[in-house]
Short mmCIF file of C-alpha atoms in Angstrom, two decimals:
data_model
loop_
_atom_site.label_atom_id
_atom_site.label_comp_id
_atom_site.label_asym_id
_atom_site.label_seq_id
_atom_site.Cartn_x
_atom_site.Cartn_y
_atom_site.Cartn_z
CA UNK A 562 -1.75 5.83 21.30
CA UNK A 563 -2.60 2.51 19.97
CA UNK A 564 -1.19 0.35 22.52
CA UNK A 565 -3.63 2.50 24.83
CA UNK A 566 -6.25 1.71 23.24
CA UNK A 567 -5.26 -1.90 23.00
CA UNK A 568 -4.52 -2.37 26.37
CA UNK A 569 -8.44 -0.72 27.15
CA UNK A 570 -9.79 -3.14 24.59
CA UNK A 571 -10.83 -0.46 22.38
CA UNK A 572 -8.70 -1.41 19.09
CA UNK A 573 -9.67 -3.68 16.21
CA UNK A 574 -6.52 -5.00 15.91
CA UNK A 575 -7.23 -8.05 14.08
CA UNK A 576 -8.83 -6.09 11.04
CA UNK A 577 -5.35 -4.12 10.95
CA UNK A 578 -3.09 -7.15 11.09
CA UNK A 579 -5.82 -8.49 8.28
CA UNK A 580 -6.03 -5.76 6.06
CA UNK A 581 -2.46 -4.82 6.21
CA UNK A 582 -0.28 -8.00 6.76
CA UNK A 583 1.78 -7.18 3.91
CA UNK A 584 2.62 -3.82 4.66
CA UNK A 585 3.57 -5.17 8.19
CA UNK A 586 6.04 -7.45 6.61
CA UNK A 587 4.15 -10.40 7.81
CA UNK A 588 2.87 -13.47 6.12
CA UNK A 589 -0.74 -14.99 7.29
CA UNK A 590 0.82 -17.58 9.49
CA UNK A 591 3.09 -14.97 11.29
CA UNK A 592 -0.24 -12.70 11.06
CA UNK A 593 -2.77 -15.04 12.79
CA UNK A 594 0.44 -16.40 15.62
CA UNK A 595 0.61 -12.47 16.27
CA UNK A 596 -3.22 -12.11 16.57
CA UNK A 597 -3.47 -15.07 18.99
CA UNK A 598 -0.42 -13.28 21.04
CA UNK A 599 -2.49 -9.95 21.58
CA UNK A 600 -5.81 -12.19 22.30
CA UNK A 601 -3.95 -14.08 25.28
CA UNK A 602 -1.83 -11.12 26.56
CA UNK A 603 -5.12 -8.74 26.75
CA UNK A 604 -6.92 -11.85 28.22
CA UNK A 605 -4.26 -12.95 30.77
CA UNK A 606 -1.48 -10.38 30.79
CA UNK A 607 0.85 -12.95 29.74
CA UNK A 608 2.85 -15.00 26.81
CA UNK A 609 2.44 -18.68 26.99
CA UNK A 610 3.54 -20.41 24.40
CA UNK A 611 1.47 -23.99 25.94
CA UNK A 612 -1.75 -21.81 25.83
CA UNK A 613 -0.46 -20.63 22.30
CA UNK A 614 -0.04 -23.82 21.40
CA UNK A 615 -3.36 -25.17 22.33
CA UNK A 616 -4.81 -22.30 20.49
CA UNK A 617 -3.72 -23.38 17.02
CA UNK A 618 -3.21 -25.88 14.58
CA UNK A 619 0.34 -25.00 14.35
CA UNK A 620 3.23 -27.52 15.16
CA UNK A 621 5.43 -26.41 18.11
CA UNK A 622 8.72 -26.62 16.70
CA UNK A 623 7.75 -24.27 13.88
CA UNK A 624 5.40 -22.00 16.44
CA UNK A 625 8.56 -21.38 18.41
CA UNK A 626 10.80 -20.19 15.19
CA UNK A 627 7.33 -17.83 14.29
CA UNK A 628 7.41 -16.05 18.28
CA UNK A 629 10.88 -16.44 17.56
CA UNK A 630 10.99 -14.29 14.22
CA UNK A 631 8.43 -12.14 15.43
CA UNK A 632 10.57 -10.92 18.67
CA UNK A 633 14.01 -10.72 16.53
CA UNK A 634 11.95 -8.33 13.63
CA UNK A 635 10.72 -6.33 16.76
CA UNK A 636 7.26 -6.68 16.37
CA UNK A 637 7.15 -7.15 20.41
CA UNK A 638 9.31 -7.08 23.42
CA UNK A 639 10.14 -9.06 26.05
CA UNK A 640 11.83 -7.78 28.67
CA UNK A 641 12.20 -7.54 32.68
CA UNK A 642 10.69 -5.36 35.28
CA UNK A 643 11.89 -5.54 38.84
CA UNK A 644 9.20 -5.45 41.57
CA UNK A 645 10.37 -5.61 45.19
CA UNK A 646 13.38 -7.13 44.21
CA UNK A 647 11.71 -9.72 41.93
CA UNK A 648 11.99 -9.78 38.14
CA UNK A 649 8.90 -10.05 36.70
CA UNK A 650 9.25 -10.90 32.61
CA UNK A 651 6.64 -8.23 30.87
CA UNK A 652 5.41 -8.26 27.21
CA UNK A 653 5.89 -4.47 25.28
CA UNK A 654 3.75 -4.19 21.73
CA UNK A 655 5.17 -1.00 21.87
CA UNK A 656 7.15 -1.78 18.36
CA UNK A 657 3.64 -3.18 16.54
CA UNK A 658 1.89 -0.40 17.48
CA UNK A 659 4.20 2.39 16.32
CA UNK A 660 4.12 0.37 12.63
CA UNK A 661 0.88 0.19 12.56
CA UNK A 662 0.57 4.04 13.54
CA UNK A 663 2.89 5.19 10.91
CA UNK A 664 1.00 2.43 8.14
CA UNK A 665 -1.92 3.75 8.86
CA UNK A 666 -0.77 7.33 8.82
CA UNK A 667 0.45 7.81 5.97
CA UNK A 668 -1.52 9.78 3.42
CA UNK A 669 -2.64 7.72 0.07
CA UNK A 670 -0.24 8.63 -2.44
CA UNK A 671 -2.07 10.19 -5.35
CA UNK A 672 -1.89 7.49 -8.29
CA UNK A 673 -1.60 9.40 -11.76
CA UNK A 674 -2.88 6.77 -13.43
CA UNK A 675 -6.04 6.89 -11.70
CA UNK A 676 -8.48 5.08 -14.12
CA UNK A 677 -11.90 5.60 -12.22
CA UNK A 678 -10.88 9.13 -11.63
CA UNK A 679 -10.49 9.64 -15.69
CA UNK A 680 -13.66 8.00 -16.20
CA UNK A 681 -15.63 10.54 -13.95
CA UNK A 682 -13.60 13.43 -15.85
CA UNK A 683 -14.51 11.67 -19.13
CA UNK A 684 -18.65 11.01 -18.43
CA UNK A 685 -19.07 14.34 -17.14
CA UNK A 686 -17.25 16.07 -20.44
CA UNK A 687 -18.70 14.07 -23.00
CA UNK A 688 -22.56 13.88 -21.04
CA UNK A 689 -22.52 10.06 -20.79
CA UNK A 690 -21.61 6.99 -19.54
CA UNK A 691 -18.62 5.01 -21.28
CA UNK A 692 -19.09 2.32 -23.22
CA UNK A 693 -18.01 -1.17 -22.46
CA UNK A 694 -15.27 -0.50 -25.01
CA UNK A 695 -14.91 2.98 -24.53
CA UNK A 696 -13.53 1.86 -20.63
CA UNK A 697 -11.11 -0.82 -22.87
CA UNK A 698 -10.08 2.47 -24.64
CA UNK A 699 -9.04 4.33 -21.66
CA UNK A 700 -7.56 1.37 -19.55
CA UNK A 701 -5.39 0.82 -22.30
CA UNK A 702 -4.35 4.13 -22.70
CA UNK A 703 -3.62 4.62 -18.93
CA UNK A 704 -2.32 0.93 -18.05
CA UNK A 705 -0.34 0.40 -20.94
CA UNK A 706 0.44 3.61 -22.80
CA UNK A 707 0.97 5.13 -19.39
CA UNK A 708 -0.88 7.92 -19.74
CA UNK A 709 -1.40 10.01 -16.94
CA UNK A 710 -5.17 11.34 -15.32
CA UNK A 711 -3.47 15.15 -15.88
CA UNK A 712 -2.35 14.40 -19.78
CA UNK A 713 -6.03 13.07 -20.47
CA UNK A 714 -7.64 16.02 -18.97
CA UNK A 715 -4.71 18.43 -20.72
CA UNK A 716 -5.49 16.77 -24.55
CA UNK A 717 -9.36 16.92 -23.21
CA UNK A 718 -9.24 21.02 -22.79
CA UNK A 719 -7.35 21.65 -26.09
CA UNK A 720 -10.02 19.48 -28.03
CA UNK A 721 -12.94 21.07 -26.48
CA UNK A 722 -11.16 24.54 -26.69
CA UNK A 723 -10.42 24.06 -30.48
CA UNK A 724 -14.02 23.35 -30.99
CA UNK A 725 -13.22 19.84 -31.95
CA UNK A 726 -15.43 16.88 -31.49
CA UNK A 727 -15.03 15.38 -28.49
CA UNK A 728 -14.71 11.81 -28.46
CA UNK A 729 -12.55 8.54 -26.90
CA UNK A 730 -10.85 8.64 -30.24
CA UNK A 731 -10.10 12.46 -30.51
CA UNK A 732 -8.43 11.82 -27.02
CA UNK A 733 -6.64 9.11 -28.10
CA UNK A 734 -5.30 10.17 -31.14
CA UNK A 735 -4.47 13.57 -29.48
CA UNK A 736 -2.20 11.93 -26.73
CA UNK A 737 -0.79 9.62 -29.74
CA UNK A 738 0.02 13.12 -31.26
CA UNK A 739 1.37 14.96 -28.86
CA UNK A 740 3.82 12.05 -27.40
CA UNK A 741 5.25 12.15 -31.02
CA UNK A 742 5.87 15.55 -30.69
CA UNK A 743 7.67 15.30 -27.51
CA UNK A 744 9.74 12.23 -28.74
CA UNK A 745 10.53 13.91 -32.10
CA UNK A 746 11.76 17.04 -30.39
CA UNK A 747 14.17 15.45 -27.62
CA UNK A 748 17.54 16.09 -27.89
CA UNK A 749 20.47 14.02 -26.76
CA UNK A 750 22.52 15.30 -24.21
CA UNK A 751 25.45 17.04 -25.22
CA UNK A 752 28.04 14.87 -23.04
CA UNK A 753 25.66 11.64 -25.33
CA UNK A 754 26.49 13.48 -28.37
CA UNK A 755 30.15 14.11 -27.40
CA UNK A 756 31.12 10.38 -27.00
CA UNK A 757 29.19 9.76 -29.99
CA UNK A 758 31.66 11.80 -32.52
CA UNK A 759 34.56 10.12 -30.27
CA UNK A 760 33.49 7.06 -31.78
#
């Protein structure tokens, strides 16, 4: 589907080789050589690596080991198509485009230490906006303390449905509480506490 709407001109593909280099598994040299590929091939239906070379500020010996790389880790194919009994070499971006399909197809995984999602849980319960250090409070507790968005809002319900104040620091010391609990009441295994008596 995308190489479709490549080859009609219709696909930004620069902003996805931009915004997603990384997740492409290319650096920005590879990135902007690859860019400058699709810009000549949808200009002249061909791969010259003169015109290439022209194009950038690249030295040739290391622009030839970057098409290189690129056509070894598939990101396009070269291959030939016979035409009245004359091979004609053709250009396939067929691989690119599949990568960026399933990159950009893939569903955002939910993070469960979502910190601006906690915040909007947070001002909405408590009828205000977070203090500067209030936002410290809760970035700490979620970055470092590794709290999750669903144990906030868990320790959140029990305060308000104990008829507790609710504040940063009930929250706080609420989660403090209950991962004592948990660590207080964990059991080894009994296979751990086996090869412990062996001992």
């Amino acid at each position: 589907m995308l190489q479709e709407l490549y080859l009609k001109g219709f696909l930004n593909y620069s902003k996805i080789l931009l915004e997603y280099s990384k997740a492409l598994g290319l650096n920005a040299e590879e990135a902007f050589v690859l860019n400058k590929i699709l810009d000549n091939y949808l200009a002249t239906n061909t791969l010259s690596l003169d015109d290439l070379q022209k194009q950038v500020l690249i030295k040739s010996n290391r622009l030839d080991k970057i098409v290189a790389s690129l056509m070894e880790r598939n990101y396009y194919e070269v291959y030939l198509s016979y035409d009245n009994g004359k091979g004609v070499e053709c250009i396939s971006f067929e691989p690119l485009f599949l990568r960026m399909e399933n990159l950009l197809s893939q569903e955002k995984t939910k993070d469960p230490y979502d910190i601006e999602k906690a915040n909007q849980f947070l001002c909405k319960n408590l009828n205000r906006v977070l203090t500067a250090n209030e936002l410290e409070i809760l970035e700490n507790l979620m970055v470092e303390e590794h709290y999750t968005y669903e144990a906030i809002v868990e320790v959140t319900e029990q305060i308000k449905s104990s008829k507790r104040v609710l504040s940063l620091k009930t929250i706080a010391l609420a989660l403090a509480n209950k991962k004592t609990k948990v660590e207080a009441n964990t059991i080894a295994p009994q296979s751990f506490q086996d090869f412990i008596k062996r001992i």
